[in-house]
Coordinates of C-alpha atoms and ligand atoms in Angstrom, one line a residue:
X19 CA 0.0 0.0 0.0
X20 CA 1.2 3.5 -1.1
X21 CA 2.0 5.4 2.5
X22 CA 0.6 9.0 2.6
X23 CA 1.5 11.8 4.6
X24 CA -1.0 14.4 6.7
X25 CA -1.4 16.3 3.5
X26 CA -2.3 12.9 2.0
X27 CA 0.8 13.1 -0.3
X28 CA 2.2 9.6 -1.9
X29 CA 5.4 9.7 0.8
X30 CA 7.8 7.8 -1.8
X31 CA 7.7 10.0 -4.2
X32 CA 10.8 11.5 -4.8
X33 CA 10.3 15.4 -3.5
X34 CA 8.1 14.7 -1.1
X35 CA 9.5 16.9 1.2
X36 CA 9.9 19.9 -0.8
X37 CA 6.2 20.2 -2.0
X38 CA 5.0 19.9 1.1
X39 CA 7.4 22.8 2.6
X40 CA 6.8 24.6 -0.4
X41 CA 3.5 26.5 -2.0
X42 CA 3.3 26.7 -5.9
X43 CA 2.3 29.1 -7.6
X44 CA 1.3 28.7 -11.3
X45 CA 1.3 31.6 -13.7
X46 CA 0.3 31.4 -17.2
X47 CA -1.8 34.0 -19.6
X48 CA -4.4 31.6 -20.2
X49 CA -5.8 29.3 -17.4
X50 CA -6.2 25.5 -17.4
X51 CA -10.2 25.9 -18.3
X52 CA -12.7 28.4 -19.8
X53 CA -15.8 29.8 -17.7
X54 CA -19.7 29.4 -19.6
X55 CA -22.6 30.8 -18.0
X56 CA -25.1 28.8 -19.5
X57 CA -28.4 29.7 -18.1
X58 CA -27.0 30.3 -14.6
X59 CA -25.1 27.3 -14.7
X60 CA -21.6 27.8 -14.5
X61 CA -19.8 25.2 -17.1
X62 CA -16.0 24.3 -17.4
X63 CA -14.4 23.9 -20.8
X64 CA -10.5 23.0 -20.7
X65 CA -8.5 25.5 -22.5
X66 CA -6.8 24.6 -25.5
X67 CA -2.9 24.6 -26.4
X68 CA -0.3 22.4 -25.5
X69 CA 0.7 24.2 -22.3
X70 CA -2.8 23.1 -20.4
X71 CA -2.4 19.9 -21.8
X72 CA 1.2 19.2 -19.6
X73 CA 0.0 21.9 -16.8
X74 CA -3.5 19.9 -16.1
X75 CA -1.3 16.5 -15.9
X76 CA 0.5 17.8 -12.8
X77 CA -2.5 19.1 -11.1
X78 CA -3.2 16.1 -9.2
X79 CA 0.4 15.9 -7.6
X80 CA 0.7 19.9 -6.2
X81 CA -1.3 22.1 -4.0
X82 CA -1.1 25.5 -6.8
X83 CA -2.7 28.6 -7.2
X84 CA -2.8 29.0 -10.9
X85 CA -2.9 32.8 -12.2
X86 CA -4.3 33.2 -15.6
X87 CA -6.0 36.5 -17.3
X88 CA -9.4 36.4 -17.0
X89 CA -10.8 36.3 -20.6
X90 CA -14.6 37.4 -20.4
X91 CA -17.1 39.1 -17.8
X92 CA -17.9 35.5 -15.9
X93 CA -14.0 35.1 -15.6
X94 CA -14.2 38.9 -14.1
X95 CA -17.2 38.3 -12.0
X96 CA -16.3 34.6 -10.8
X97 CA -12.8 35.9 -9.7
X98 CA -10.9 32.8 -8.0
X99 CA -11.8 29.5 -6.9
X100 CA -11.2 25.6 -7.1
X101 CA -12.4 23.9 -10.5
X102 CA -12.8 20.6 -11.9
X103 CA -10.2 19.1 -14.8
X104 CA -12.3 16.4 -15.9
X105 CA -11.3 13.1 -13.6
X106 CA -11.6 13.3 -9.6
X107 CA -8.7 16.5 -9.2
X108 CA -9.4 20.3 -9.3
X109 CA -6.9 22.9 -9.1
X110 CA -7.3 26.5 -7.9
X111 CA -7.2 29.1 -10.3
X112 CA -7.6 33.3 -9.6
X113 CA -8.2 35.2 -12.7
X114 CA -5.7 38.4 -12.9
X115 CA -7.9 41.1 -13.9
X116 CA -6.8 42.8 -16.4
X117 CA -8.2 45.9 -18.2
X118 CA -9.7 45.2 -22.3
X119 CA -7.7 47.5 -23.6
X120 CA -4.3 46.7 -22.4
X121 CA -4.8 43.1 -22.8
X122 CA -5.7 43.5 -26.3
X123 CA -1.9 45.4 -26.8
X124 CA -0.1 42.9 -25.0
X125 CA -1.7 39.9 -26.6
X126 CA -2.8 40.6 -29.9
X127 CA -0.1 43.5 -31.0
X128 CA 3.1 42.3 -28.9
X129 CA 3.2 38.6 -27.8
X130 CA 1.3 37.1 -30.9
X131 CA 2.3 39.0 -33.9
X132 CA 6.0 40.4 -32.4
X133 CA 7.2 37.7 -29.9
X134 CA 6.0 34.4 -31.0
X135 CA 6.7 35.2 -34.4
X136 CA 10.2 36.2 -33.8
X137 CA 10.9 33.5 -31.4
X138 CA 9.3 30.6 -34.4
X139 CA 12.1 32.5 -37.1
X140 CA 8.8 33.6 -39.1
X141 CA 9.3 36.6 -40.4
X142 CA 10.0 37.9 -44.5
X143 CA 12.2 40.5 -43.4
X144 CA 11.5 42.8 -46.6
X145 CA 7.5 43.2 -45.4
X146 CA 7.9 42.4 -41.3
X147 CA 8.4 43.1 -38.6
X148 CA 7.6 47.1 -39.0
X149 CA 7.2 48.5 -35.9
X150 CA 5.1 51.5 -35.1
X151 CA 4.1 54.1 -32.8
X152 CA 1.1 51.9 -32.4
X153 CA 3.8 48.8 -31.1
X154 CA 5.8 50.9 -29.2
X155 CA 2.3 52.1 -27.1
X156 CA 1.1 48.2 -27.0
X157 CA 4.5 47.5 -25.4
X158 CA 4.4 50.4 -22.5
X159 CA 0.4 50.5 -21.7
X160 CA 0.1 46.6 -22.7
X161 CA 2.7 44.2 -22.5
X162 CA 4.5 46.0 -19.5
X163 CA 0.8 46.8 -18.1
X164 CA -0.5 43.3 -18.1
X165 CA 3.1 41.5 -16.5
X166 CA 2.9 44.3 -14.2
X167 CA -0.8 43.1 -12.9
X168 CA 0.4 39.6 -12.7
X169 CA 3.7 40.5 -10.8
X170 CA 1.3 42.3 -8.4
X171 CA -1.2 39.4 -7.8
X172 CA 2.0 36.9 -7.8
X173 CA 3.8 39.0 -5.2
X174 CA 0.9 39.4 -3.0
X175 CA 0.3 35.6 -2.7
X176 CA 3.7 35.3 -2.0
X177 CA 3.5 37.3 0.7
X178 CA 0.3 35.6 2.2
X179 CA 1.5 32.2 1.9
X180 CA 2.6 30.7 5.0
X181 CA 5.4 28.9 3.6
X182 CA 8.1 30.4 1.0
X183 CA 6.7 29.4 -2.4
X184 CA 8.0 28.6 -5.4
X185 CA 6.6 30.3 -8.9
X186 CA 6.7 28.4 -11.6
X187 CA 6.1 31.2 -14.5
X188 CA 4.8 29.9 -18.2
X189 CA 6.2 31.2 -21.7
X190 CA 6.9 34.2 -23.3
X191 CA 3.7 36.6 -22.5
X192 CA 5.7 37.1 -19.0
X193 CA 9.3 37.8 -19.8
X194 CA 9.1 40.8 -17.5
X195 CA 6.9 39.4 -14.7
X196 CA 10.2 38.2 -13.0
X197 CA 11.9 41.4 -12.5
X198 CA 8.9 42.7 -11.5
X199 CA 8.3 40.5 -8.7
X200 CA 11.6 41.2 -7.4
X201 CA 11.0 44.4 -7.4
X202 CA 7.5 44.0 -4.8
X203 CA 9.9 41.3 -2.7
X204 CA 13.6 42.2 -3.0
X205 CA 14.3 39.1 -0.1
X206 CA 14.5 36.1 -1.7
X207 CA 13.6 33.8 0.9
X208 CA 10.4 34.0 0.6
X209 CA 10.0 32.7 -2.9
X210 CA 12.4 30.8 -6.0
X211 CA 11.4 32.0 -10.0
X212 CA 11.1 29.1 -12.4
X213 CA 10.3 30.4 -15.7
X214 CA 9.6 27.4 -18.8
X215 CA 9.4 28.9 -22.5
X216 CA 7.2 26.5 -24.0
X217 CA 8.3 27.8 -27.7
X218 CA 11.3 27.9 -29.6
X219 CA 13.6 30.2 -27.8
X220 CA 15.9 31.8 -31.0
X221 CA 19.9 33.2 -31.0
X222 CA 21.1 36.8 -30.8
X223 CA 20.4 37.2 -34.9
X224 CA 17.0 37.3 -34.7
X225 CA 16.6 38.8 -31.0
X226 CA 18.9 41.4 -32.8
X227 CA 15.4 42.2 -35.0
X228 CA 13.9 43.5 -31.3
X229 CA 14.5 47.4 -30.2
X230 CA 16.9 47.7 -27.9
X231 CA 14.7 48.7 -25.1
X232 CA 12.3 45.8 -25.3
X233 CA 15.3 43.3 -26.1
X234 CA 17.0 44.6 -22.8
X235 CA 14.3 44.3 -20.9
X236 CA 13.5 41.0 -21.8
X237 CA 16.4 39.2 -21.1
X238 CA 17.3 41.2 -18.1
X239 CA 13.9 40.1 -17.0
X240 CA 15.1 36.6 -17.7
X241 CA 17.8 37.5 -15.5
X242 CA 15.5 37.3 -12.1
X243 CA 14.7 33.4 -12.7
X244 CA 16.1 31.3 -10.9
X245 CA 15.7 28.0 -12.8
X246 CA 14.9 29.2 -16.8
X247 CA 13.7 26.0 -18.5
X248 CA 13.6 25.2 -22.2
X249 CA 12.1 22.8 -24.3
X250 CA 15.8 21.7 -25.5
X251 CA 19.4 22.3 -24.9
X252 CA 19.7 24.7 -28.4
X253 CA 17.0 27.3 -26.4
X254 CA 18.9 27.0 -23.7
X255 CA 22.1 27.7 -25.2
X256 CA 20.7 30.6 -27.3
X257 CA 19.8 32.1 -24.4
X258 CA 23.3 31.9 -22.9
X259 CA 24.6 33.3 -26.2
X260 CA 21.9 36.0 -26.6
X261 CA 22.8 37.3 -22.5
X262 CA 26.4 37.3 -23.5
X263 CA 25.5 39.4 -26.7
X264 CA 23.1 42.2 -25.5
X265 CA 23.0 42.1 -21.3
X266 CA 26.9 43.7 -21.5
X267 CA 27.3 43.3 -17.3
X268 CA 26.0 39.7 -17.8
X269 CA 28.7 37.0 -17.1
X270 CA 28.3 33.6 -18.7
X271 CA 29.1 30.8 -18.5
X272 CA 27.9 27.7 -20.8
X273 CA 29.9 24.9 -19.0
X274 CA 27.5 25.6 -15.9
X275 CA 24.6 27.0 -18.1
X276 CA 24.7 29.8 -15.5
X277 CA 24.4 33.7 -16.0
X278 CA 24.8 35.8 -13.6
X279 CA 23.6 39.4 -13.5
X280 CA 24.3 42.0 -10.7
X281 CA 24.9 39.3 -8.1
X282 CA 21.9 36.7 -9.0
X283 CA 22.5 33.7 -10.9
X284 CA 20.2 32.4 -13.6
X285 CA 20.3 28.5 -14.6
X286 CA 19.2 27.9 -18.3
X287 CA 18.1 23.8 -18.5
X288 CA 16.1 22.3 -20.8
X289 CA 13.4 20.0 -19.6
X290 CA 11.8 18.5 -22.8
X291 CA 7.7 18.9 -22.0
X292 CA 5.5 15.8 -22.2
X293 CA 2.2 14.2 -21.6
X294 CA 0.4 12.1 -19.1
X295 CA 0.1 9.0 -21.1
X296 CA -1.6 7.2 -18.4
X297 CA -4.1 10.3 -18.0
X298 CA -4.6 10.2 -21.8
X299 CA -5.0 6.2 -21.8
X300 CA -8.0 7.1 -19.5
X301 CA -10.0 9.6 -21.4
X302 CA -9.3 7.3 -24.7
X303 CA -11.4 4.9 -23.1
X304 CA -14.1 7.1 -22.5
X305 CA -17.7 6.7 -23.8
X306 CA -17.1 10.1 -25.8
X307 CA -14.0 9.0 -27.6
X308 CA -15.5 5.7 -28.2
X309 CA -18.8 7.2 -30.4
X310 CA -16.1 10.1 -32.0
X311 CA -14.0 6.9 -33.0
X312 CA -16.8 5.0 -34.6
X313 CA -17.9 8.2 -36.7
X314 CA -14.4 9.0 -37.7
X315 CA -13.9 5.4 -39.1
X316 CA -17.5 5.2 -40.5
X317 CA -16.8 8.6 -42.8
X318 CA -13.5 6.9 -43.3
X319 CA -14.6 2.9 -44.2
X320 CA -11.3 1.8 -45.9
X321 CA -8.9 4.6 -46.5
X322 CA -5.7 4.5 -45.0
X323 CA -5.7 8.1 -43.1
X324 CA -3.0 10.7 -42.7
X325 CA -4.0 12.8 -39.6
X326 CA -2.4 16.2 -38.5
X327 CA -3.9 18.2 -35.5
X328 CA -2.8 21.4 -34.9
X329 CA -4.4 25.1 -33.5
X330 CA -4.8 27.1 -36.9
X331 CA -1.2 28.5 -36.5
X332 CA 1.1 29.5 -39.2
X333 CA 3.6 27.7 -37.4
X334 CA 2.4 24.9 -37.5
X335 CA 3.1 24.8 -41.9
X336 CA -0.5 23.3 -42.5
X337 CA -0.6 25.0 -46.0
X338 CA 2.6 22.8 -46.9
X339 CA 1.6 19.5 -45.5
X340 CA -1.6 19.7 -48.1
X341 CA 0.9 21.1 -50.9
X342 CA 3.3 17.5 -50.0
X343 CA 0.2 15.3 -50.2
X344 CA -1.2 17.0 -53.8
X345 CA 2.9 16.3 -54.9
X346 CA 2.7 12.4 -53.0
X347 CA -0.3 11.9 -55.0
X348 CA 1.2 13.2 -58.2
X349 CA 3.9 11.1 -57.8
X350 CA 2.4 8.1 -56.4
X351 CA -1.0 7.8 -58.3
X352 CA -1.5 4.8 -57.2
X353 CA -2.5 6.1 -53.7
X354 CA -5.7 8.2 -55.1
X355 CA -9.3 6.6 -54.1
X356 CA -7.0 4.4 -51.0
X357 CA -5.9 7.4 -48.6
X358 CA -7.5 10.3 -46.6
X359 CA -6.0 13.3 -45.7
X360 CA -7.9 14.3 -42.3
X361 CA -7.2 18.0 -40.8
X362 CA -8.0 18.7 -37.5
X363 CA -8.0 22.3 -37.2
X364 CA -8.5 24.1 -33.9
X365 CA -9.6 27.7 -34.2
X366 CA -6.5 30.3 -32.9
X367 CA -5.9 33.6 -32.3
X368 CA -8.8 34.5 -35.3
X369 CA -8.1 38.4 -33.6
X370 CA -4.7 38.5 -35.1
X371 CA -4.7 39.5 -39.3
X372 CA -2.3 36.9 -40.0
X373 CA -4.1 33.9 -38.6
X374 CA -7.0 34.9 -40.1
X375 CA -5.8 34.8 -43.3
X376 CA -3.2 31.6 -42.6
X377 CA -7.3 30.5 -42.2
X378 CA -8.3 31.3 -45.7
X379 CA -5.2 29.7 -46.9
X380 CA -5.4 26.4 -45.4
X381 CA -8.9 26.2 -46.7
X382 CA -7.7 27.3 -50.0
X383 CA -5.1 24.6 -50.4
X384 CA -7.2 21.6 -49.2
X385 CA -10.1 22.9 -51.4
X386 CA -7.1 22.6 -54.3
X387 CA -6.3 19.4 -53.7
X388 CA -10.1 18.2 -53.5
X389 CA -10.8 19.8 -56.9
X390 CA -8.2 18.6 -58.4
X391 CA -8.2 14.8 -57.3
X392 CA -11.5 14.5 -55.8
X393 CA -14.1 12.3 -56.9
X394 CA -17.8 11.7 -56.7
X395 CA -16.9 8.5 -54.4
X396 CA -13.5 9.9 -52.9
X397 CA -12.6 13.2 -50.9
X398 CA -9.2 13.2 -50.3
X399 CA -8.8 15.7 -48.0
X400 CA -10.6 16.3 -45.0
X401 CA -10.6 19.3 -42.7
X402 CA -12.6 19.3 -39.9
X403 CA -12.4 22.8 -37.9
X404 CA -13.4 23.5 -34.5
X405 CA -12.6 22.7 -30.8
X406 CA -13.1 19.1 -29.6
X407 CA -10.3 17.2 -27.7
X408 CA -12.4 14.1 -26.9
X409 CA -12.5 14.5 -31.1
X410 CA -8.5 14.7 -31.6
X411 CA -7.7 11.9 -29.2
X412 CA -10.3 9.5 -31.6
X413 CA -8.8 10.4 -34.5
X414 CA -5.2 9.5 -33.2
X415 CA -6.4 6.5 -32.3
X416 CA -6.9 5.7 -36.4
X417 CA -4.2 7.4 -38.6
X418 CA -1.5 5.2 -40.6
X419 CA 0.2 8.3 -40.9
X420 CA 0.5 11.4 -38.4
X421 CA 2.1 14.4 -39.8
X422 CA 3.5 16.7 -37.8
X423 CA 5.6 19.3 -40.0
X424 CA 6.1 22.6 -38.1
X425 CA 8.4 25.1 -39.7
X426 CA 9.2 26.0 -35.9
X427 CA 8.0 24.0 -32.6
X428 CA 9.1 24.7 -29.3
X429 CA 7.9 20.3 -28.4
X430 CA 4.8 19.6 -30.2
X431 CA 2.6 17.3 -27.9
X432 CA 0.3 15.5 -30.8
X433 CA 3.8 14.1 -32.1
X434 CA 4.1 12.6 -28.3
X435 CA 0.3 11.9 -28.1
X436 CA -0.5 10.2 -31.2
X437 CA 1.9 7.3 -30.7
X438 CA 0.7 6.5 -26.9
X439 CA -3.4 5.9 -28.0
X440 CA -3.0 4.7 -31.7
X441 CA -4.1 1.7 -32.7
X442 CA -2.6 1.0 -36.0
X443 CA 1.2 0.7 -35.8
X444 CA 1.2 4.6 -37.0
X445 CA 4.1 6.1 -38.7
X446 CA 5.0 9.3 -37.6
X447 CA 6.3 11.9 -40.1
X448 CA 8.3 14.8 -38.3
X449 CA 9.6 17.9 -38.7
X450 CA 13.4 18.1 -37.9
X451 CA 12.7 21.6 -36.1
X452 CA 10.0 20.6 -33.8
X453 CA 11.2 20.0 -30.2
X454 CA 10.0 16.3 -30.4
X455 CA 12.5 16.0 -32.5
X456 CA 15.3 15.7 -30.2
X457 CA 13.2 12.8 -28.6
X458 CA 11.5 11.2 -30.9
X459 CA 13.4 11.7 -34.0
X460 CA 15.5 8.4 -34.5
X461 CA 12.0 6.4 -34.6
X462 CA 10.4 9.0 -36.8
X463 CA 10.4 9.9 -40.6
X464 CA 11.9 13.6 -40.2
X465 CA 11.4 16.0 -42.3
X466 CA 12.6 19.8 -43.1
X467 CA 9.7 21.1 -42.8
X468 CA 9.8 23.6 -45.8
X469 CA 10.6 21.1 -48.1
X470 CA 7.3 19.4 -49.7
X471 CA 9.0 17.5 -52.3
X472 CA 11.0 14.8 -49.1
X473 CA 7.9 15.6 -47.2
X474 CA 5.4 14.0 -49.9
X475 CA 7.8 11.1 -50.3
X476 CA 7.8 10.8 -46.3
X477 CA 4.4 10.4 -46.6
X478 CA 4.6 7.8 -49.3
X479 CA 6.7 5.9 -47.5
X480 CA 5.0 5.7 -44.8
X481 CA 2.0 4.3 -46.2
X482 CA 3.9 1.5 -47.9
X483 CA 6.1 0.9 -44.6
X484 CA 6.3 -3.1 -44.2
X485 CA 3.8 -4.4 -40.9
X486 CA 7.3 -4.8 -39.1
X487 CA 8.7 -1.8 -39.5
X488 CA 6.1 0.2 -38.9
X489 CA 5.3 -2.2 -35.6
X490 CA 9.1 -1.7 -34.3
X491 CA 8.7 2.1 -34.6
X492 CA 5.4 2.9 -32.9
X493 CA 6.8 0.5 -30.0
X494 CA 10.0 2.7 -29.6
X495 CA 7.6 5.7 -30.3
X496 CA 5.6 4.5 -27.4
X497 CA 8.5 3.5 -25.0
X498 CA 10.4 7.1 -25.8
X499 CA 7.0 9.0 -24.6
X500 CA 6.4 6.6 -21.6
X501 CA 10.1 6.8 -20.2
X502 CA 9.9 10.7 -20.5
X503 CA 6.4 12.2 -19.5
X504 CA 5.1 14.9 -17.9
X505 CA 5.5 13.5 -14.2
X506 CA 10.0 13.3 -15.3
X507 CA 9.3 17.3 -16.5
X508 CA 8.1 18.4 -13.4
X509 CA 10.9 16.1 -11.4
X510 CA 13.8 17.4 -13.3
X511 CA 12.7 20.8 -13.1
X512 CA 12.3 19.7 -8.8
X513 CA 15.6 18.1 -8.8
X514 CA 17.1 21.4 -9.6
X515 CA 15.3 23.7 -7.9
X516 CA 15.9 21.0 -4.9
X517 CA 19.6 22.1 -6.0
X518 CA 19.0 25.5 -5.9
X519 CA 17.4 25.6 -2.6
X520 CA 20.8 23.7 -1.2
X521 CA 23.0 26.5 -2.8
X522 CA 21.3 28.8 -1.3
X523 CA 21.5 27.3 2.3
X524 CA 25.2 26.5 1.9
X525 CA 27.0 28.0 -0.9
X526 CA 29.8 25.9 -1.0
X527 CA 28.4 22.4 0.2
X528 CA 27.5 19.9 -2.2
X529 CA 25.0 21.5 -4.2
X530 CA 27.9 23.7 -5.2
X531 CA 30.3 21.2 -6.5
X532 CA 27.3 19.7 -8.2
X533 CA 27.2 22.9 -10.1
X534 CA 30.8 22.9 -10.9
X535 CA 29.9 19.4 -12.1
X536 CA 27.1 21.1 -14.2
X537 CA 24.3 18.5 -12.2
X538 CA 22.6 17.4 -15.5
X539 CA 23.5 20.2 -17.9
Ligands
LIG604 C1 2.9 25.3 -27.2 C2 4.1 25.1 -28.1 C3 4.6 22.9 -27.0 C4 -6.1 19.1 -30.0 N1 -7.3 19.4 -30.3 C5 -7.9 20.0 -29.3 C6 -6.9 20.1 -28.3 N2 -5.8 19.5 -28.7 C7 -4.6 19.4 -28.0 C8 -3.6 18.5 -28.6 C9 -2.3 18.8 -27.8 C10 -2.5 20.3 -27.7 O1 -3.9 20.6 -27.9 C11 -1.7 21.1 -28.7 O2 -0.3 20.8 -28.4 P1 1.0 21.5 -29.2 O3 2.2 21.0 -28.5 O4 0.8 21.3 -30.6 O5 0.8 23.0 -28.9 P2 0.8 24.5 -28.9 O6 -0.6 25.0 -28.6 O7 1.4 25.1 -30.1 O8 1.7 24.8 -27.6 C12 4.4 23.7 -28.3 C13 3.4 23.2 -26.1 O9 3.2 24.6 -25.9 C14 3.7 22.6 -24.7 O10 4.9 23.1 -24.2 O11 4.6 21.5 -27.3 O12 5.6 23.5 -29.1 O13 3.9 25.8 -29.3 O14 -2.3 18.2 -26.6 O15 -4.0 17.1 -28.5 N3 -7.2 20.7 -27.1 C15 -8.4 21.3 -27.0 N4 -9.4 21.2 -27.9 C16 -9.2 20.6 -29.1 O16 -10.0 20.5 -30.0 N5 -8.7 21.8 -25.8

């Protein structure tokens, strides 16, 4: 029998000890669900992206507060309280109230269209970036604005826990939420800063694109982390090598992935992001899977099917992956009337120009293919748009083929899904510059993703992969997932703030020939 503590915590596991000295705080600009008020009722619908996805998993092994911005009028009005994730665990979440106006500036002018597009290398530099007065007023009275209110609410909970917390902050809408909490609590013994960039985090060329200011400010921000996480050790070393380039009184050092600014030393890890496979074995099995599965493979009868899932996201190279499949079928004729393409598209950031019209194109290039190759008896491309997970997990559960071609990917968690629930000895096709990469590559068909003419015959030969072959790989697939999920992410990010917390107490014990050993860097 599993022994359990007062706080009813498994006792074996391995940092027992330190979450239940410690509180945790989680802060991330959207929260793990999304409040309806449907006639007085108040309904939970998970948030979508990849980030709730691994954040829900660890809910059921921390006590948290999870800080998100609060996205409507019921978010506003319901304020903070404990909510349901879908089995028996809840979490509690307090919705930072930010104003409209300053939320729109600091979501849909700097961290969509400026940040993320920077950090995923997206830009044609003859048309964009351009900044304007207009960017430069979304920065001060949005993007500083809204990491100012969530440094606020952060810091006060800090200050009202009972014992020293530890803040685990999410991704790149918060670079400057660190330095702003250490200005509210200059004594760091109340509190450690973990920070995890969930995207691709880029080199000093293209951080070089940034104004000064902003750039400054954003890794000097950095700076006040404790523990900055990446999703592999490139990120981690470009941020090393973008400190060294633009924080001049920054002193680096990439043996001990350490930089240390006026006094306070930053760790740069990566800790490659994962999934609950167990946790995503269980809703498979559900009764709502189960009826999405048998419509999927009715509207599908025979056809093999090449699946990709993926938010609506011009990162995510969805225009390409229908191009490749018009070439494979060019190429390989013989695959026409045998094969479906299936795109599950999830709605995203429709407020931002770009993805509104990365919409029309993706609907564009499947409508191409389908006119050109379609049949009375045969489409052969699908695209099913709209928000459903219970629907994605079906579908993984039936591809031959999953495609998962980013230009850009910080992890990508359908590549680390899909292999876990699938049923039919899958093949996965992957893009060398998603983060899965680094994991899962070796047991993948990988792909640069801007090149449709390997990608089409990836996907051709995939579909003629020998049964053996294609068993042998979904089983390494599997066991790569399984031996690295989302409970190992959170551990290695607690070994070394368990590290941290040593070198603080005693700054030349053990912890700190551990660091001149670089622990696990
Ligand atoms: C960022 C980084 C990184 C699918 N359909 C629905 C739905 N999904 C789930 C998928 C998967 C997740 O959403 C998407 O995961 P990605 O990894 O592709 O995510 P991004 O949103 O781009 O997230 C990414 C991730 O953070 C984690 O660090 O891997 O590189 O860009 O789990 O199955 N979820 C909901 N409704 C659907 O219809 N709610």
């Amino acid at each position: 029998m599993t022994k359990t503590n007062d706080r009813g915590r498994d006792c074996d596991h391995p940092h027992a000890d330190l979450l239940d000295h410690y509180s945790f705080i989680i802060a991330s600009n959207r929260g793990p669900v999304t409040l309806n008020l449907e006639g007085g009722e108040l309904e939970y619908q998970r948030g979508g992206g990849g980030l709730v996805t691994a954040l829900t998993a660890l809910a059921n092994q921390i006590e948290a507060a999870w800080f998100a911005s609060a996205m409507s009028e019921t978010d506003r009005q319901w304020g903070a309280g404990q909510v349901p994730l879908g089995d028996d665990s809840s979490i509690q979440v307090k919705f930072v109230d930010v104003d409209e106006a300053a939320y729109n500036r600091y979501y849909n002018v700097i961290s969509n269209p400026l940040l993320w597009f920077l950090q995923h290398s997206m830009w044609d530099y003859v048309h964009a970036p351009t900044l304007t007065r207009e960017t430069w007023e979304a920065w001060e009275k949005g993007y500083v604005t809204v990491n100012q209110q969530f440094a606020d609410a952060i810091a006060q909970q800090i200050k009202r826990n009972a014992r020293p917390s530890i803040v685990m902050l999410q991704d790149y809408h918060l670079y400057l939420a660190p330095a702003m909490i250490h200005k509210r609590i200059r004594s760091r013994k109340k509190y450690l800063l973990t920070h995890f960039v969930h995207i691709p985090f880029p080199g000093p060329d293209d951080w070089e694109v940034l104004p000064e200011p902003m750039r400054t400010a954003i890794l000097e921000g950095l700076c006040q982390v404790d523990l900055l996480g990446f999703q592999t050790r490139n990120h981690a070393l470009n941020f090393i090598r973008s400190c060294e380039n633009f924080v001049p009184k920054a002193r680096v050092n990439y043996r001990l992935g350490r930089v240390i600014l006026r006094h306070h030393a930053t760790y740069a890890r990566d800790f490659p992001i994962s999934i609950d496979p167990n946790g995503l074995r269980v809703q498979a099995a559900t009764e709502e899977v189960e009826l999405y599965r048998q419509l999927l493979q009715e509207q599908t009868g025979d056809l093999r099917l090449i699946l990709r899932i993926d938010r609506t996201e011009p990162s995510k190279n969805i225009v390409r992956g229908f191009q490749a499949y018009e070439e494979m079928l060019e190429l390989h004729p013989e695959h026409c009337g045998q094969v479906q393409f299936l795109a599950i598209m999830v709605p995203s950031r429709l407020e931002v120009e770009e993805y509104q019209t990365y919409l029309d194109e993706i609907m564009a290039a499947a409508g191409r293919v389908n006119a050109r190759y379609g049949t009375s008896e045969w489409e052969p491309v699908r695209v099913l748009v709209g928000e459903s997970y219970p629907r994605a997990i079906a579908a993984m559960q039936l591809y031959d083929v999953l495609l998962v071609n980013p230009i850009a990917d910080g992890m990508n968690l359908v590549a680390k899904e899909g292999p876990v629930v699938n049923q039919h000895d899958g093949v996965l096709v992957l893009s060398e510059r998603a983060g899965a990469s680094q994991q899962l590559g070796d047991h993948a068909l990988l792909i640069a993703p801007c090149d449709v003419y390997a990608t089409a015959q990836a996907l051709h030969q995939a579909l003629t992969m020998p049964g053996e072959e294609r068993r042998q790989r979904a089983a390494s697939l599997r066991q790569a997932v399984e031996e690295a999920d989302i409970e190992r992410w959170f551990c290695w990010q607690l070994d070394e703030v368990e590290r941290l917390i040593q070198l603080r107490r005693d700054p030349s014990g053990k912890a700190a020939a551990s660091d001149e050993k670089g622990s696990r860097w």
